[in-house]
CSV table of C-alpha atoms in Angstrom, one decimal:
chain,number,residue,atom,x,y,z
S,486,MET,CA,0.0,0.0,0.0
S,487,ALA,CA,1.1,3.6,-0.7
S,488,LYS,CA,0.0,6.8,0.8
S,489,PHE,CA,-0.9,9.9,-1.1
S,490,GLU,CA,-1.0,13.4,0.6
S,491,LEU,CA,-3.9,15.5,-0.6
S,492,LYS,CA,-2.8,19.1,-0.4
S,493,LEU,CA,-4.7,22.4,-0.7
S,494,PRO,CA,-4.0,23.3,-4.3
S,495,LYS,CA,-2.9,26.7,-5.6
S,496,MET,CA,-6.1,28.6,-6.5
S,497,GLY,CA,-4.6,31.8,-8.0
S,498,GLU,CA,-1.8,34.2,-7.5
S,499,SER,CA,-3.6,36.3,-4.9
S,500,VAL,CA,-5.1,33.4,-2.9
S,501,ALA,CA,-2.9,32.1,-0.1
S,502,GLU,CA,-5.4,30.3,2.1
S,503,ALA,CA,-8.9,28.9,2.4
S,504,THR,CA,-11.5,28.0,5.0
S,505,ILE,CA,-12.8,24.4,5.1
S,506,THR,CA,-16.6,24.6,4.9
S,507,SER,CA,-17.4,20.8,4.9
S,508,TRP,CA,-15.9,17.4,4.5
S,509,LEU,CA,-17.6,15.3,1.7
S,510,LYS,CA,-15.7,12.1,2.6
S,511,ASP,CA,-15.2,10.4,6.0
S,512,VAL,CA,-12.2,8.4,7.2
S,513,GLY,CA,-12.6,4.9,5.7
S,514,ASP,CA,-14.5,6.0,2.6
S,515,THR,CA,-13.5,4.7,-0.8
S,516,ILE,CA,-12.5,7.5,-3.2
S,517,GLU,CA,-12.2,7.5,-6.9
S,518,MET,CA,-10.0,9.9,-8.9
S,519,ASP,CA,-11.6,13.3,-9.3
S,520,ASP,CA,-14.2,12.6,-6.5
S,521,PRO,CA,-14.6,15.8,-4.4
S,522,VAL,CA,-13.2,15.2,-1.0
S,523,LEU,CA,-14.0,18.5,0.8
S,524,GLU,CA,-15.4,22.0,0.1
S,525,ILE,CA,-13.4,25.1,0.8
S,526,ALA,CA,-14.1,28.8,0.7
S,527,THR,CA,-12.1,32.0,0.2
S,528,ASP,CA,-13.3,35.5,0.6
S,529,LYS,CA,-14.4,35.4,-3.0
S,530,VAL,CA,-15.6,32.0,-4.1
S,531,ASP,CA,-16.5,28.5,-2.9
S,532,SER,CA,-15.0,25.4,-4.6
S,533,GLU,CA,-14.3,21.7,-4.1
S,534,VAL,CA,-11.0,19.9,-3.7
S,535,PRO,CA,-11.0,16.7,-5.8
S,536,SER,CA,-8.9,13.6,-5.2
S,537,GLU,CA,-6.0,13.0,-7.6
S,538,VAL,CA,-5.9,9.2,-7.0
S,539,ASP,CA,-8.1,6.2,-6.3
S,540,GLY,CA,-7.9,4.9,-2.8
S,541,VAL,CA,-9.3,5.0,0.8
S,542,LEU,CA,-9.3,8.1,3.0
S,543,VAL,CA,-7.3,7.1,6.1
S,544,GLU,CA,-6.6,10.4,7.8
S,545,ARG,CA,-7.9,14.0,8.0
S,546,PHE,CA,-5.8,16.8,9.5
S,547,PHE,CA,-8.2,19.7,9.7
S,548,ASN,CA,-11.8,20.3,10.9
S,549,VAL,CA,-14.6,22.4,9.4
S,550,ASP,CA,-13.9,26.2,9.8
S,551,ASP,CA,-10.2,25.6,10.0
S,552,VAL,CA,-8.1,28.0,7.9
S,553,VAL,CA,-5.5,26.2,5.7
S,554,GLN,CA,-2.6,27.5,3.8
S,555,VAL,CA,-2.0,26.7,0.1
S,556,GLY,CA,0.3,23.6,0.0
S,557,GLN,CA,-0.7,22.2,3.4
S,558,VAL,CA,-1.6,18.6,3.6
S,559,LEU,CA,-5.4,18.2,4.1
S,560,ALA,CA,-5.7,14.4,4.2
S,561,VAL,CA,-4.0,11.1,3.5
S,562,ILE,CA,-5.4,8.7,0.9
S,563,GLU,CA,-4.1,5.1,0.9
S,564,THR,CA,-3.7,3.7,-2.6
S,565,GLU,CA,-2.9,0.4,-4.2
S,566,GLY,CA,0.8,0.0,-4.8
S,567,ASP,CA,4.2,-0.4,-3.2
S,568,ASP,CA,6.2,2.4,-1.6
S,569,SER,CA,9.5,0.7,-2.3
S,570,THR,CA,11.4,1.9,-5.3
S,571,THR,CA,13.3,-1.4,-6.2
S,572,ALA,CA,12.7,-5.1,-5.7
S,573,ASP,CA,16.1,-5.9,-4.3
S,574,THR,CA,16.1,-3.3,-1.5
S,575,ASN,CA,18.0,-4.8,1.4
S,576,GLU,CA,16.5,-5.3,4.9
S,577,ASP,CA,18.5,-2.6,6.6
S,578,ALA,CA,17.4,0.0,4.1
S,579,SER,CA,13.8,-1.1,4.5
S,580,VAL,CA,14.0,-0.8,8.3
S,581,GLU,CA,15.6,2.7,7.9
S,582,VAL,CA,12.8,3.8,5.6
S,583,VAL,CA,10.1,2.5,8.0
S,584,GLU,CA,11.8,4.2,10.9
S,585,ASP,CA,12.1,7.5,9.0
S,586,ALA,CA,8.5,7.4,8.0
S,587,SER,CA,7.4,6.6,11.5
S,588,GLU,CA,9.4,9.5,12.9
S,589,THR,CA,7.9,11.8,10.2
S,590,ILE,CA,4.4,10.7,11.1
S,591,GLN,CA,5.1,11.1,14.9
S,592,ASP,CA,6.5,14.6,14.3
S,593,LEU,CA,3.5,15.5,12.2
S,594,GLU,CA,1.1,14.2,14.8
S,595,GLN,CA,2.9,16.2,17.6
S,596,THR,CA,2.8,19.3,15.5
S,597,ILE,CA,-0.9,19.0,14.9
S,598,VAL,CA,-1.6,18.2,18.6
S,599,LYS,CA,0.6,21.2,19.7
S,600,ALA,CA,-1.2,23.5,17.2
S,601,LYS,CA,-4.6,22.5,18.4
S,602,GLU,CA,-3.6,22.9,22.0
S,603,THR,CA,-2.1,26.4,21.5
S,604,VAL,CA,-4.4,27.9,18.9
S,605,ALA,CA,-8.1,28.0,19.7
S,606,PRO,CA,-10.0,28.5,16.4
S,607,ILE,CA,-12.2,31.6,16.1
S,608,VAL,CA,-15.8,30.6,15.6
S,609,SER,CA,-19.1,32.4,15.0
S,610,ASN,CA,-21.4,32.1,17.9
S,611,GLY,CA,-24.9,33.2,18.8
S,612,ASN,CA,-25.8,36.3,16.8
S,613,ARG,CA,-22.2,37.2,16.0
S,614,PHE,CA,-20.9,36.1,12.6
S,615,TYR,CA,-17.3,36.5,11.7
S,616,SER,CA,-16.2,36.5,8.1
S,617,PRO,CA,-13.2,34.4,7.0
S,618,LEU,CA,-11.2,37.6,6.6
S,619,VAL,CA,-11.9,38.7,10.2
S,620,LYS,CA,-11.0,35.2,11.5
S,621,ASN,CA,-7.7,35.3,9.6
S,622,ILE,CA,-6.8,38.7,11.0
S,623,ALA,CA,-7.6,37.6,14.5
S,624,LYS,CA,-5.5,34.4,14.1
S,625,ALA,CA,-2.5,36.3,12.6
S,626,GLU,CA,-2.6,39.0,15.4
S,627,GLY,CA,-3.3,36.6,18.3
S,628,VAL,CA,-6.7,38.0,19.1
S,629,SER,CA,-8.6,35.5,21.2
S,630,GLN,CA,-12.2,34.4,20.9
S,631,SER,CA,-13.2,36.4,24.0
S,632,GLU,CA,-11.4,39.5,22.8
S,633,LEU,CA,-13.2,39.3,19.4
S,634,ASP,CA,-16.5,38.7,21.1
S,635,GLY,CA,-16.0,42.0,23.0
S,636,ILE,CA,-15.3,44.2,20.0
S,637,VAL,CA,-18.1,46.5,19.2
S,638,GLY,CA,-19.0,46.0,15.5
S,639,THR,CA,-20.0,48.8,13.2
S,640,GLY,CA,-21.4,46.5,10.5
S,641,LYS,CA,-25.0,45.4,10.0
S,642,ASP,CA,-26.6,44.0,13.2
S,643,GLY,CA,-23.4,44.8,15.1
S,644,ARG,CA,-21.2,42.7,12.9
S,645,VAL,CA,-17.4,43.1,13.3
S,646,THR,CA,-15.9,44.4,10.1
S,647,LYS,CA,-12.3,44.4,8.9
S,648,ASN,CA,-11.8,48.0,10.0
S,649,ASP,CA,-13.3,47.2,13.5
S,650,ILE,CA,-10.7,44.5,14.2
S,651,LEU,CA,-7.8,46.5,12.7
S,652,ASP,CA,-8.7,49.5,14.9
S,653,TYR,CA,-8.9,47.3,17.9
S,654,ILE,CA,-5.5,45.8,17.2
S,655,LYS,CA,-4.0,49.2,16.6
S,656,GLY,CA,-5.2,50.6,19.9
S,657,ARG,CA,-4.7,47.4,22.0
S,658,GLY,CA,-2.2,48.1,24.7
S,659,GLN,CA,-1.3,51.6,23.6
S,660,ALA,CA,-3.3,53.6,26.2
S,661,PRO,CA,-1.2,56.3,28.0
S,662,LYS,CA,-0.1,55.2,31.5
S,663,GLN,CA,-1.9,58.1,33.1
S,664,VAL,CA,-5.1,57.1,31.6
S,665,ILE,CA,-4.6,53.5,32.7
S,666,GLU,CA,-4.0,54.6,36.3
S,667,GLN,CA,-7.1,56.7,36.3
S,668,VAL,CA,-9.1,53.8,35.1
S,669,GLU,CA,-7.7,51.4,37.6
S,670,GLU,CA,-8.0,53.9,40.6
S,671,PRO,CA,-11.0,56.1,39.9
S,672,LEU,CA,-11.7,58.9,42.4
S,673,ALA,CA,-14.2,57.9,45.0
S,674,SER,CA,-16.2,61.1,44.4
S,675,ALA,CA,-16.4,60.5,40.6
S,676,LYS,CA,-19.7,59.4,39.3
S,677,PRO,CA,-19.3,56.7,36.6
S,678,ILE,CA,-20.6,57.8,33.2
S,679,GLU,CA,-22.8,55.2,31.6
S,680,ALA,CA,-22.6,54.8,27.8
S,681,PRO,CA,-26.0,55.2,26.2
S,682,LYS,CA,-27.7,51.9,25.6
S,683,VAL,CA,-28.7,51.2,22.0
S,684,GLU,CA,-31.3,48.5,22.0
S,685,LYS,CA,-31.7,46.5,18.8
S,686,PRO,CA,-35.2,45.8,17.6
S,687,VAL,CA,-36.4,42.4,18.8
S,688,MET,CA,-37.7,40.1,16.0
S,689,VAL,CA,-40.9,38.5,17.1
S,690,SER,CA,-42.0,35.5,15.1
S,691,SER,CA,-45.2,33.4,15.4
S,692,GLY,CA,-45.4,29.7,15.2
S,693,GLU,CA,-46.4,29.9,11.5
S,694,ASP,CA,-43.2,31.9,10.5
S,695,GLU,CA,-40.4,30.1,8.8
S,696,ILE,CA,-36.9,30.9,10.1
S,697,ILE,CA,-34.2,30.7,7.4
S,698,GLU,CA,-30.5,30.8,8.2
S,699,MET,CA,-28.5,33.0,5.8
S,700,THR,CA,-26.1,31.1,3.6
S,701,ARG,CA,-22.4,31.8,4.0
S,702,MET,CA,-22.3,33.4,0.6
S,703,GLY,CA,-25.3,35.5,1.6
S,704,LYS,CA,-23.6,36.7,4.7
S,705,LEU,CA,-20.5,37.7,2.8
S,706,ILE,CA,-22.5,39.6,0.2
S,707,ALA,CA,-24.4,41.4,3.0
S,708,HIS,CA,-21.1,42.3,4.6
S,709,HIS,CA,-19.6,43.6,1.4
S,710,MET,CA,-22.7,45.7,0.6
S,711,VAL,CA,-22.8,47.4,4.0
S,712,GLU,CA,-19.1,48.0,3.9
S,713,SER,CA,-19.3,49.6,0.4
S,714,VAL,CA,-22.1,52.0,1.5
S,715,GLN,CA,-20.1,53.0,4.5
S,716,THR,CA,-17.0,53.5,2.4
S,717,SER,CA,-18.1,55.3,-0.8
S,718,ALA,CA,-20.2,58.4,-1.3
S,719,HIS,CA,-22.7,56.9,-3.8
S,720,VAL,CA,-24.3,59.1,-6.4
S,721,GLN,CA,-26.2,58.2,-9.5
S,722,SER,CA,-26.7,59.4,-13.1
S,723,PHE,CA,-29.4,58.1,-15.4
S,724,ILE,CA,-29.7,58.2,-19.2
S,725,GLU,CA,-32.0,56.6,-21.7
S,726,ALA,CA,-30.5,54.9,-24.8
S,727,ASP,CA,-32.2,54.1,-28.1
S,728,VAL,CA,-31.0,50.6,-29.0
S,729,THR,CA,-33.3,50.0,-31.9
S,730,ASN,CA,-30.4,49.5,-34.3
S,731,ILE,CA,-28.8,46.9,-32.0
S,732,TRP,CA,-32.1,45.1,-31.6
S,733,ASN,CA,-32.7,44.8,-35.3
S,734,TRP,CA,-29.1,43.9,-36.1
S,735,ARG,CA,-28.9,41.1,-33.5
S,736,LYS,CA,-32.2,39.7,-34.7
S,737,LYS,CA,-30.8,39.6,-38.2
S,738,VAL,CA,-27.4,37.9,-37.4
S,739,LYS,CA,-28.0,35.7,-34.3
S,740,ALA,CA,-29.0,32.6,-36.2
S,741,ASP,CA,-26.0,32.6,-38.5
S,742,PHE,CA,-23.8,33.5,-35.5
S,743,MET,CA,-25.0,30.4,-33.7
S,744,LYS,CA,-24.3,28.2,-36.7
S,745,ARG,CA,-20.9,29.5,-37.3
S,746,GLU,CA,-19.6,30.0,-33.7
S,747,GLY,CA,-21.8,27.6,-31.7
S,748,GLU,CA,-22.6,30.5,-29.3
S,749,ASN,CA,-25.7,32.4,-28.5
S,750,LEU,CA,-25.3,36.1,-29.2
S,751,THR,CA,-27.0,38.0,-26.4
S,752,PHE,CA,-27.1,41.7,-25.8
S,753,THR,CA,-24.6,41.5,-22.9
S,754,PRO,CA,-21.4,41.2,-25.0
S,755,ILE,CA,-22.6,44.1,-27.2
S,756,PHE,CA,-23.1,46.3,-24.1
S,757,MET,CA,-19.7,45.2,-22.7
S,758,GLU,CA,-18.0,46.2,-25.9
S,759,ALA,CA,-19.5,49.7,-25.7
S,760,ILE,CA,-18.6,50.0,-22.0
S,761,ALA,CA,-15.0,49.0,-22.6
S,762,LYS,CA,-14.7,51.6,-25.3
S,763,ALA,CA,-16.1,54.3,-23.0
S,764,LEU,CA,-13.6,53.3,-20.2
S,765,ARG,CA,-10.8,53.7,-22.7
S,766,ASP,CA,-12.1,57.2,-23.5
S,767,TYR,CA,-12.5,58.1,-19.8
S,768,PRO,CA,-9.7,56.3,-17.9
S,769,MET,CA,-10.4,58.1,-14.6
S,770,MET,CA,-13.5,55.9,-14.3
S,771,ASN,CA,-11.1,52.9,-14.4
S,772,ILE,CA,-9.5,53.6,-11.1
S,773,SER,CA,-9.6,52.6,-7.4
S,774,LEU,CA,-9.0,54.6,-4.2
S,775,GLN,CA,-6.7,53.5,-1.5
S,776,GLY,CA,-6.7,56.0,1.4
S,777,ASP,CA,-5.8,59.3,-0.2
S,778,THR,CA,-4.1,57.7,-3.2
S,779,ILE,CA,-5.8,57.1,-6.6
S,780,ILE,CA,-4.6,54.0,-8.5
S,781,LYS,CA,-5.2,54.4,-12.2
S,782,LYS,CA,-5.6,50.9,-13.7
S,783,LYS,CA,-3.7,50.0,-16.8
S,784,ASN,CA,-6.0,47.1,-17.8
S,785,ILE,CA,-9.7,47.3,-18.4
S,786,ASN,CA,-11.2,44.3,-16.5
S,787,LEU,CA,-15.0,44.3,-16.6
S,788,GLY,CA,-16.8,42.6,-13.8
S,789,MET,CA,-20.1,41.0,-14.9
S,790,ALA,CA,-22.7,40.3,-12.2
S,791,ALA,CA,-24.2,36.9,-12.7
S,792,ALA,CA,-27.1,35.3,-10.8
S,793,LEU,CA,-26.6,32.0,-9.0
S,794,PRO,CA,-29.3,29.3,-8.6
S,795,ASP,CA,-29.7,30.1,-4.9
S,796,GLY,CA,-30.5,33.8,-5.7
S,797,ASN,CA,-27.1,35.2,-4.8
S,798,LEU,CA,-24.9,37.0,-7.2
S,799,ILE,CA,-21.2,36.5,-8.2
S,800,VAL,CA,-19.1,38.8,-10.3
S,801,PRO,CA,-16.7,37.0,-12.8
S,802,VAL,CA,-14.3,39.3,-14.5
S,803,ILE,CA,-13.5,39.6,-18.2
S,804,LYS,CA,-9.8,40.5,-18.3
S,805,ASN,CA,-8.6,43.1,-20.9
S,806,ALA,CA,-12.1,43.5,-22.2
S,807,ASP,CA,-11.1,46.4,-24.5
S,808,GLN,CA,-8.8,44.1,-26.5
S,809,LEU,CA,-11.5,41.6,-27.4
S,810,ASN,CA,-13.6,41.6,-30.6
S,811,LEU,CA,-17.3,40.9,-30.4
S,812,VAL,CA,-16.8,37.1,-31.0
S,813,GLY,CA,-14.2,36.9,-28.3
S,814,MET,CA,-16.4,39.0,-25.9
S,815,THR,CA,-19.4,36.7,-26.6
S,816,LYS,CA,-17.4,33.5,-25.8
S,817,GLN,CA,-16.0,35.1,-22.6
S,818,VAL,CA,-19.4,36.2,-21.4
S,819,ASN,CA,-21.1,32.9,-22.1
S,820,ASP,CA,-18.3,30.8,-20.6
S,821,LEU,CA,-18.1,32.8,-17.4
S,822,ALA,CA,-21.9,33.0,-17.0
S,823,ASN,CA,-22.4,29.2,-17.6
S,824,ARG,CA,-19.7,28.2,-15.1
S,825,ALA,CA,-20.9,30.7,-12.6
S,826,ARG,CA,-24.3,28.9,-12.5
S,827,ILE,CA,-22.7,25.6,-11.7
S,828,ASN,CA,-20.1,27.0,-9.2
S,829,LYS,CA,-17.1,26.1,-11.4
S,830,LEU,CA,-15.4,29.5,-11.5
S,831,LYS,CA,-11.7,29.7,-10.4
S,832,PRO,CA,-10.8,32.2,-7.7
S,833,ASP,CA,-8.7,34.3,-10.2
S,834,GLU,CA,-11.7,34.6,-12.5
S,835,ILE,CA,-13.6,36.7,-9.9
S,836,GLN,CA,-10.7,39.0,-8.9
S,837,GLY,CA,-9.0,42.0,-10.5
S,838,GLY,CA,-12.0,43.8,-11.8
S,839,THR,CA,-11.7,47.5,-12.4
S,840,TYR,CA,-15.3,48.3,-13.3
S,841,THR,CA,-18.6,46.3,-12.9
S,842,VAL,CA,-21.7,45.9,-15.0
S,843,THR,CA,-25.0,44.4,-13.7
S,844,ASN,CA,-28.0,43.6,-15.8
S,845,VAL,CA,-31.1,44.4,-13.7
S,846,GLY,CA,-33.2,44.2,-16.9
S,847,THR,CA,-32.9,40.4,-16.7
S,848,PHE,CA,-35.4,40.5,-13.8
S,849,GLY,CA,-37.7,43.0,-15.5
S,850,SER,CA,-36.4,46.2,-13.8
S,851,ILE,CA,-36.2,49.2,-16.0
S,852,MET,CA,-33.5,50.8,-13.9
S,853,GLY,CA,-31.7,50.5,-10.5
S,854,THR,CA,-29.2,52.1,-8.2
S,855,PRO,CA,-26.5,49.4,-7.8
S,856,ILE,CA,-23.9,49.5,-5.0
S,857,ILE,CA,-20.3,49.9,-6.0
S,858,ASN,CA,-18.1,46.8,-5.9
S,859,GLN,CA,-15.2,47.9,-3.8
S,860,PRO,CA,-12.5,49.0,-4.3
S,861,GLN,CA,-13.8,50.2,-7.7
S,862,VAL,CA,-15.4,53.6,-8.2
S,863,GLY,CA,-18.2,52.8,-10.6
S,864,ILE,CA,-20.9,50.3,-11.5
S,865,LEU,CA,-23.4,50.4,-14.4
S,866,ALA,CA,-26.9,48.9,-14.3
S,867,LEU,CA,-28.5,47.9,-17.6
S,868,GLY,CA,-32.3,48.2,-17.5
S,869,ALA,CA,-34.8,46.1,-19.5
S,870,ILE,CA,-35.2,46.9,-23.2
S,871,ARG,CA,-38.7,48.2,-23.9
S,872,LYS,CA,-40.7,48.9,-27.0
S,873,VAL,CA,-41.9,52.5,-26.5
S,874,PRO,CA,-43.3,55.4,-28.6
S,875,ALA,CA,-40.7,58.1,-29.2
S,876,VAL,CA,-40.1,61.4,-31.0
S,877,ILE,CA,-37.9,60.8,-34.1
S,878,GLU,CA,-36.1,63.7,-35.6
S,879,THR,CA,-35.6,63.8,-39.3
S,880,PRO,CA,-34.7,66.5,-41.9
S,881,ASP,CA,-38.3,66.5,-43.0
S,882,GLY,CA,-39.6,67.1,-39.4
S,883,ASP,CA,-40.4,65.2,-36.3
S,884,PHE,CA,-42.7,62.3,-36.0
S,885,ILE,CA,-43.7,59.6,-33.5
S,886,GLY,CA,-42.4,56.1,-34.0
S,887,ILE,CA,-41.9,52.8,-32.1
S,888,ARG,CA,-38.4,52.4,-30.7
S,889,TYR,CA,-36.5,50.0,-28.5
S,890,LYS,CA,-35.2,51.9,-25.5
S,891,MET,CA,-33.5,51.1,-22.2
S,892,PHE,CA,-32.2,53.1,-19.1
S,893,LEU,CA,-28.6,53.0,-18.0
S,894,SER,CA,-28.1,53.7,-14.3
S,895,HIS,CA,-24.6,54.8,-13.3
S,896,SER,CA,-23.5,54.6,-9.6
S,897,TYR,CA,-20.2,56.2,-8.9
S,898,ASP,CA,-18.0,57.2,-5.9
S,899,HIS,CA,-18.4,61.0,-5.5
S,900,ARG,CA,-15.2,61.2,-3.4
S,901,VAL,CA,-13.2,60.9,-6.6
S,902,VAL,CA,-15.7,61.0,-9.5
S,903,ASN,CA,-17.6,64.3,-9.9
S,904,GLY,CA,-21.0,64.6,-11.6
S,905,ALA,CA,-19.5,65.8,-14.9
S,906,LEU,CA,-17.2,62.8,-15.3
S,907,GLY,CA,-19.9,60.4,-14.1
S,908,GLY,CA,-22.4,61.8,-16.6
S,909,GLN,CA,-20.0,62.1,-19.5
S,910,PHE,CA,-19.0,58.4,-19.1
S,911,VAL,CA,-22.5,57.0,-19.2
S,912,LYS,CA,-23.3,59.4,-22.1
S,913,ALA,CA,-20.3,58.0,-24.0
S,914,VAL,CA,-21.7,54.4,-23.5
S,915,THR,CA,-25.0,55.6,-24.8
S,916,ASP,CA,-23.4,57.2,-27.9
S,917,TYR,CA,-21.6,54.0,-28.8
S,918,LEU,CA,-24.9,52.0,-28.5
S,919,GLU,CA,-27.0,54.4,-30.5
S,920,ALA,CA,-24.3,54.7,-33.3
S,921,TRP,CA,-24.4,50.9,-33.9
S,922,ASP,CA,-23.8,50.0,-37.5
S,923,VAL,CA,-26.7,48.0,-38.8
S,924,ASN,CA,-24.5,46.6,-41.6
S,925,ARG,CA,-21.7,45.5,-39.3
S,926,GLU,CA,-20.3,42.1,-40.1
S,927,ILE,CA,-18.8,39.7,-37.5
């Protein structure tokens, strides 16, 4: 018998660790190659770790909610085969190999036991949910469970955010000695000042109500949304675009496009192409803000909000979108959207976005006010395309006609994007859409 070490695989250049969310196989279970053994989660995406061999799971080194570094051994799978390298290995060498293996296993077991004895894992409890990011910071800085439970959270429902724990760590143990002495030996005549009590509304449910626990992804999204609103000064600009030419052109070419490319030509890649061109025209929309420093991005990486089967959203990223032609854009959009629905995106495919697009028209909405995807400074919502009566200007005079129109809703960070830039950008997108060439060939 041989033993195979199942390690946490590299999931992208910027991903160094992951949290174990569930074990799909128990010790003693028979495993086939490519069978998922466990589920893991980063701050961005959930994924599975498959087995690379056939065998039997004989040992697991981590529990659910443990944070594991890339390259660490997760489990041991026993496979058919012989560990020895040659048939004529002498007895002394065999004994030495066995002893070395035994010592290695003993060292590993002692290391694991010592780690479990000295490091108590941070866990969510009661009404306090801690994101993997907060848990990782607490672990790295030596913040105990009791300390973390005592931090006053500024997030939704008192949740501890990244800034809350960083502020706590920064101020921990740095109070001036004079202040400490005053706290430890208060004057007898001093009347303690009580902090105002803020009572949270109590949720009352009847026996007929259904109590539904938020999913891990739902909790992360809620945290990111609240953090974005608390970070950026959101402001919106709206504009209506006439997309009649695009509607008629797509209707004319989509069947031939499907036969030739094997891809469904939707409106999304057409809109993405126009947005990428507008970002090239207005590069100060393709930035991020870090403290008081503006980072102007070289690449145009478009995030594309996609709906998941459970109702949550994920944002895969089209890298270097301005360098793709319409065929390439269509293939990228369809591939990312399809794999997003079956939870097969790689961590790198949902990172590095510089601007985000969300299609609220998919759900019938004519417009929306989307929340910025931090640390970006803008997000564009695409409304539903509607057939409406409109005034059409011609050299022979104005008349009323039926046109296909849609609203574009642009949310941007007013700390660094003023109304002029925010409005000019969305107007540029509209101009590209309305100037669509009905004779364009692809």
